[in-house]
Coordinates of C-alpha atoms and ligand atoms in Angstrom, one line a residue:
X1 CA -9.5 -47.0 -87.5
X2 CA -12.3 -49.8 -87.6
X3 CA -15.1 -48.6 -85.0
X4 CA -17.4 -51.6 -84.5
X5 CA -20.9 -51.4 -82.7
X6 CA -21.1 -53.5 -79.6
X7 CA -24.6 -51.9 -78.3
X8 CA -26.7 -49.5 -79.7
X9 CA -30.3 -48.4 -78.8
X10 CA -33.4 -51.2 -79.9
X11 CA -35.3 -49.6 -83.3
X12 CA -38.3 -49.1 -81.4
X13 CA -36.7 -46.6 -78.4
X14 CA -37.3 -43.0 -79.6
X15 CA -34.2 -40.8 -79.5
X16 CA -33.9 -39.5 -76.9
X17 CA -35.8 -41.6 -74.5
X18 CA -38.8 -40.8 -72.6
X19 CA -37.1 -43.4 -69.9
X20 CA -36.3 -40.2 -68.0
X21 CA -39.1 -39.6 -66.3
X22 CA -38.2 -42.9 -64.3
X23 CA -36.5 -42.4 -60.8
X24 CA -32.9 -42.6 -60.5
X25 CA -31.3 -46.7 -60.2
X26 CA -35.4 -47.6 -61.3
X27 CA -35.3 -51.1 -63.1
X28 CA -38.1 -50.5 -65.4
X29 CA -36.5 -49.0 -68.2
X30 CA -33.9 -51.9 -68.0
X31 CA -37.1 -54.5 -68.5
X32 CA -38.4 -52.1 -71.4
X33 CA -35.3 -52.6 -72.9
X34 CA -35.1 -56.5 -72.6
X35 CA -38.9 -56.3 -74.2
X36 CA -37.7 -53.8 -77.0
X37 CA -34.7 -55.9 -77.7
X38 CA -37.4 -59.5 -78.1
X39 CA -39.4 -57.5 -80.2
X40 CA -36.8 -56.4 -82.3
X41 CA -34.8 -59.8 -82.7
X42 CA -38.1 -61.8 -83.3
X43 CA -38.7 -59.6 -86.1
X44 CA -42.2 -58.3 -84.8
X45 CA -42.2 -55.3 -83.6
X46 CA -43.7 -54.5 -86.8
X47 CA -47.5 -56.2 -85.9
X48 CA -46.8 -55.4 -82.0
X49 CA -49.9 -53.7 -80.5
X50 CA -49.0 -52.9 -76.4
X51 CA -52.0 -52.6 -73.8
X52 CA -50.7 -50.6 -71.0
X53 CA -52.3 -49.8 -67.8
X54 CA -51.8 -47.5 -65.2
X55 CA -48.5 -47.1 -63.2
X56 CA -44.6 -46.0 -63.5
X57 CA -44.6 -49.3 -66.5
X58 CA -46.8 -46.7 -68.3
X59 CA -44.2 -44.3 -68.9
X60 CA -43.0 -46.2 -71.2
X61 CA -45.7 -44.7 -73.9
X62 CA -43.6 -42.0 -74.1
X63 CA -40.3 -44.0 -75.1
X64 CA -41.6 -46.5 -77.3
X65 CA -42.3 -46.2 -81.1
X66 CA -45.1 -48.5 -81.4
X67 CA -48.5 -48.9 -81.2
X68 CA -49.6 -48.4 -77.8
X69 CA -53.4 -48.3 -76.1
X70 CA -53.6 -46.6 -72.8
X71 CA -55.8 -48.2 -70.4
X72 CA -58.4 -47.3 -67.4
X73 CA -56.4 -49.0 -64.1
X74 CA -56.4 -52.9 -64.2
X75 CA -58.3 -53.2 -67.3
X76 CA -55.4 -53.7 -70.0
X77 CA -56.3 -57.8 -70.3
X78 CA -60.0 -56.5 -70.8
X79 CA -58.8 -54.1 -73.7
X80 CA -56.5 -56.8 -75.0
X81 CA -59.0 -59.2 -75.8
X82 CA -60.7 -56.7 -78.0
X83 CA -57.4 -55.5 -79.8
X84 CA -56.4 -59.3 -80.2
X85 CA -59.9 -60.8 -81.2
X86 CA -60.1 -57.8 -83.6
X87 CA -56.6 -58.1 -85.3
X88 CA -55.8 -62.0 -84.9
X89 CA -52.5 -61.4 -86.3
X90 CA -51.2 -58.8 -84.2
X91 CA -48.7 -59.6 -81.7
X92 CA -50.7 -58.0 -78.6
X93 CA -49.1 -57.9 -75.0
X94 CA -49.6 -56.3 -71.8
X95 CA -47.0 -54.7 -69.9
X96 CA -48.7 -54.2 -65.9
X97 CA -47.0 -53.1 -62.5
X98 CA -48.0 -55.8 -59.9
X99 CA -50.8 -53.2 -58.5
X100 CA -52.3 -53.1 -61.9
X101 CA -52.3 -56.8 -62.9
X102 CA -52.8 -58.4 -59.5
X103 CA -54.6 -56.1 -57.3
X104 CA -57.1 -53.8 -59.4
X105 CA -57.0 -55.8 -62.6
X106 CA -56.7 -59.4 -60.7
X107 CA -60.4 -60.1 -62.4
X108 CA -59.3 -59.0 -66.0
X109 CA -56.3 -61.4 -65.2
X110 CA -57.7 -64.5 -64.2
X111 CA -60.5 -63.7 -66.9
X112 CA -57.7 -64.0 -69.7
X113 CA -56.2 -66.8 -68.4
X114 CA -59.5 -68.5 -67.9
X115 CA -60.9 -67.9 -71.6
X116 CA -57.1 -68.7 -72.6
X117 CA -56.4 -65.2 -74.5
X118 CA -53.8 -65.6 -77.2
X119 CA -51.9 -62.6 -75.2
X120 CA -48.4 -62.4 -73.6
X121 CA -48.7 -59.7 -70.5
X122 CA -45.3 -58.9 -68.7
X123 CA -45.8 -57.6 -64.8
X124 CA -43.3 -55.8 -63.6
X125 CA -43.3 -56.9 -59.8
X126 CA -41.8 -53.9 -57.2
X127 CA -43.7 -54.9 -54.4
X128 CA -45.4 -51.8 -53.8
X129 CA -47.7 -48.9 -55.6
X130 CA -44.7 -47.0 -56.5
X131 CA -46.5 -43.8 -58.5
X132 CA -48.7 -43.2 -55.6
X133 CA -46.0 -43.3 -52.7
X134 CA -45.1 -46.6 -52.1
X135 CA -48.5 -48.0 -50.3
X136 CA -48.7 -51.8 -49.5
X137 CA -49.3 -54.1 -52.5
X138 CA -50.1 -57.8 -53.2
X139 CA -46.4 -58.3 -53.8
X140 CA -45.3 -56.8 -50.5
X141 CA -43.4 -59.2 -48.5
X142 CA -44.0 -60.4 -45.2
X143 CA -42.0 -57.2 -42.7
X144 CA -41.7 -55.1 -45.6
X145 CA -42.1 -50.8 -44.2
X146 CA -44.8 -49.4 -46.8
X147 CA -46.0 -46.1 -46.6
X148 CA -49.7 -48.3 -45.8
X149 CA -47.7 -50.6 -43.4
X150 CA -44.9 -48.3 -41.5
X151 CA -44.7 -51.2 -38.8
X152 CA -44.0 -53.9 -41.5
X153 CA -46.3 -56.1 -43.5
X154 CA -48.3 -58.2 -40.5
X155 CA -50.0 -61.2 -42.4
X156 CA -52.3 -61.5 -39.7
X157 CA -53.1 -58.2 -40.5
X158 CA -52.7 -57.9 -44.3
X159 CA -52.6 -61.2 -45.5
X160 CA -49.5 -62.6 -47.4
X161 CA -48.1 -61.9 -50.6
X162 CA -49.6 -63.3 -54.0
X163 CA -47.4 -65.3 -56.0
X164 CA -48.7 -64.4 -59.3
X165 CA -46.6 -66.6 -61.9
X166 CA -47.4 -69.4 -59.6
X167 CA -50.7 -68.5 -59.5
X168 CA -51.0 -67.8 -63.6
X169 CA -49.4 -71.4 -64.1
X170 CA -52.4 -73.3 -62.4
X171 CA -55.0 -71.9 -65.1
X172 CA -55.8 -74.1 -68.3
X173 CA -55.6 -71.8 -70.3
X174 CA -52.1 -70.3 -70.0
X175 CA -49.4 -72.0 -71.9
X176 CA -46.6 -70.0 -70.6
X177 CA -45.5 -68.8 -66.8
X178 CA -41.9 -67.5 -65.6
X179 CA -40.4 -65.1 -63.0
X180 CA -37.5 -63.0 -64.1
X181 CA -35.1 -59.8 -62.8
X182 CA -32.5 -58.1 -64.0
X183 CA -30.2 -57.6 -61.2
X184 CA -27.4 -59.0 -63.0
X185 CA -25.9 -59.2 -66.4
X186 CA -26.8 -63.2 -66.3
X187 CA -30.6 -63.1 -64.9
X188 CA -31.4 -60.3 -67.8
X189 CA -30.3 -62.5 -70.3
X190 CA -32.2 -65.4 -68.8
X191 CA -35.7 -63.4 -68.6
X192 CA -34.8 -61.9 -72.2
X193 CA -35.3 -66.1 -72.8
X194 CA -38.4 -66.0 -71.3
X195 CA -39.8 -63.2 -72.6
X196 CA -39.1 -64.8 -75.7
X197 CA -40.3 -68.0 -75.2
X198 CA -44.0 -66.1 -74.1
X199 CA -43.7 -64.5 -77.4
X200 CA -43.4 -67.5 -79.4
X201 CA -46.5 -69.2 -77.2
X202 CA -48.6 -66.8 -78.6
X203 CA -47.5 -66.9 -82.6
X204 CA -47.8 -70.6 -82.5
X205 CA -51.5 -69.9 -80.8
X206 CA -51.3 -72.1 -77.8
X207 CA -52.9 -69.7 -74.9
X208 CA -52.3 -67.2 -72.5
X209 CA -47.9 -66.0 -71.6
X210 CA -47.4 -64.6 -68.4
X211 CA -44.0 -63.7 -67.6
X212 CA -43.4 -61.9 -64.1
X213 CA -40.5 -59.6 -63.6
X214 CA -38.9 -58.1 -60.8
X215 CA -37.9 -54.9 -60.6
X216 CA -36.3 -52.2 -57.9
X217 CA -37.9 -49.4 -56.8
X218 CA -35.4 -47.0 -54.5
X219 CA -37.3 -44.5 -53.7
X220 CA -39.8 -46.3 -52.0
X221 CA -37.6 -49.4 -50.7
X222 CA -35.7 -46.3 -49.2
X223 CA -32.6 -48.0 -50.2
X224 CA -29.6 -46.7 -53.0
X225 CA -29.4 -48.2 -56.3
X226 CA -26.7 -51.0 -55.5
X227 CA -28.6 -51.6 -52.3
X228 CA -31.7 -52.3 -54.0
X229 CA -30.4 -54.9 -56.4
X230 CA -28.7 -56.6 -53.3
X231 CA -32.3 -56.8 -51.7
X232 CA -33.6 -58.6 -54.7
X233 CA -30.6 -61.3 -54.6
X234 CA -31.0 -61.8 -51.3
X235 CA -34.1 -61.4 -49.7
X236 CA -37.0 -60.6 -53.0
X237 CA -35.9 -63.7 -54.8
X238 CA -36.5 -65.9 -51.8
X239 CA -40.2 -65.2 -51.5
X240 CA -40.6 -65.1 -55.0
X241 CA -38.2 -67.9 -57.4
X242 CA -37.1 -67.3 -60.8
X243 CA -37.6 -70.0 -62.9
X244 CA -40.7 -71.4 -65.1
X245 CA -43.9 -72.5 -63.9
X246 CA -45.3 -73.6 -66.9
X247 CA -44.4 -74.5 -70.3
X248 CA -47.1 -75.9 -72.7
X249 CA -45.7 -76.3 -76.4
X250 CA -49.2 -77.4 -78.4
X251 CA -52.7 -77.5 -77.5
X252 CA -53.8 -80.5 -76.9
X253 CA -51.2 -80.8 -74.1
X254 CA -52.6 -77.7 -72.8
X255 CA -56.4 -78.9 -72.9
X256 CA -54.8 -82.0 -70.6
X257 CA -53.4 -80.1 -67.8
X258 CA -54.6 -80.0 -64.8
Ligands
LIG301 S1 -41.5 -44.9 -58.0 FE1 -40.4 -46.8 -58.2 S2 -41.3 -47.9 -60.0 FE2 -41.9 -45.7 -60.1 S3 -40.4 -44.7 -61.4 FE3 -39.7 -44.4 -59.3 S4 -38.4 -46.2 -58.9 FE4 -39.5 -46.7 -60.7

């Protein structure tokens, strides 16, 4: 009998994966896997060079065969600009929890887009510090129970949350911004599209790719699996839209935009 292949495992996952170390019904492996499958179709995980930070995205040093730098908290766009301006043809990225991109690194961020760094990061959005206990994070929405905010996220106390592909599609010097998930079989196809799209923006040199992903965290949204991918098709993906921000395809349009 004929036996044909409908899914196997991306070249660059290690056997077996590290992705165990992740909670049970966590999301992040699932986005690794959309980036591992980009790489692999695009042909380039060959000259990929990843610039992690510090957070649960990190674990996924351990399941990826590729180059990887490991990175003091929030400074992975800082350490990318170095990597890229030192090997031009390397196909350098991020990939940043939401703590790590927008809160601690926020000034490596806006310092990328600003200069206009030929770099694609991917922020994994769970709206909260998830390695350190679930603590209030820029992401958190308005109400939300974090281990820093047991009453619920007051904006008059703690502000509001920071809509950071909105935010990254405002600079001059980013070409591409998009908010994906992968709560359903459909919206991981579509932010497997915009990773992609990020990917080309940088081989074709235009600037700076942002694409934001989020992702469920159960343990500290105190919610099951199934429950948590509910929240993010509900109530998440309200306060924070999937869709493109910004998509700049040469240069000189880019130099225009206001
Ligand atoms: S704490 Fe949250 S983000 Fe971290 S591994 Fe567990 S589910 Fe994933």
């Amino acid at each position: 009998m004929n036996k044909k292949m409908v899914c196997g495992k991306p070249k660059i996952w290690k056997d077996p994966p590290g992705a165990a170390m992740y909670c049970p019904g966590c999301q992040h492996p699932v986005i690794d896997r959309v980036i591992s499958e980009v790489l692999e179709e695009m042909n380039i995980d060959g000259k990929a060079i990843c610039v992690l930070g510090v957070g649960c995205h990190a674990f996924v040093q351990v399941a990826w065969d590729l180059d990887i730098l490991s990175c003091a908290h929030g400074r992975a766009l800082d350490s990318a600009t170095a990597v890229k301006r030192l090997n031009p043809d390397a196909i350098v990225f991020t990939v940043q929890g939401d703590g790590d991109c927008i809160a601690i690194g926020a000034g490596a961020f806006i310092g990328a887009m600003a200069r206009g760094e030929k770099i694609t990061t991917i922020m994994f959005n769970n709206t909260n510090y998830g390695t350190t206990g679930g603590q209030l994070a820029p992401t958190s929405l308005l109400g939300q129970k974090t281990a820093t905010t047991p009453h619920g996220r007051d904006a008059a106390l703690e502000g509001y949350p920071v809509h950071t592909a909105e935010l990254a599609a405002t600079f001059k010097g980013t070409a591409y911004s998009a908010r994906g998930s992968v709560h359903t079989p459909a919206a991981y196809q579509r932010t497997k599209r915009y990773i992609k799209t990020a990917f080309q923006k940088q081989i074709d040199g235009i600037g700076f790719s942002f694409v934001e992903v989020l992702s469920a965290c159960p343990p500290n949204w105190h919610l099951s699996p199934i429950k948590c991918l509910e929240r993010i098709g509900e109530d998440i993906v309200s306060e924070f839209p999937l869709g493109e921000f910004k998509n700049e395809d040469s240069t000189e349009r880019l130099s225009k935009s206001k």
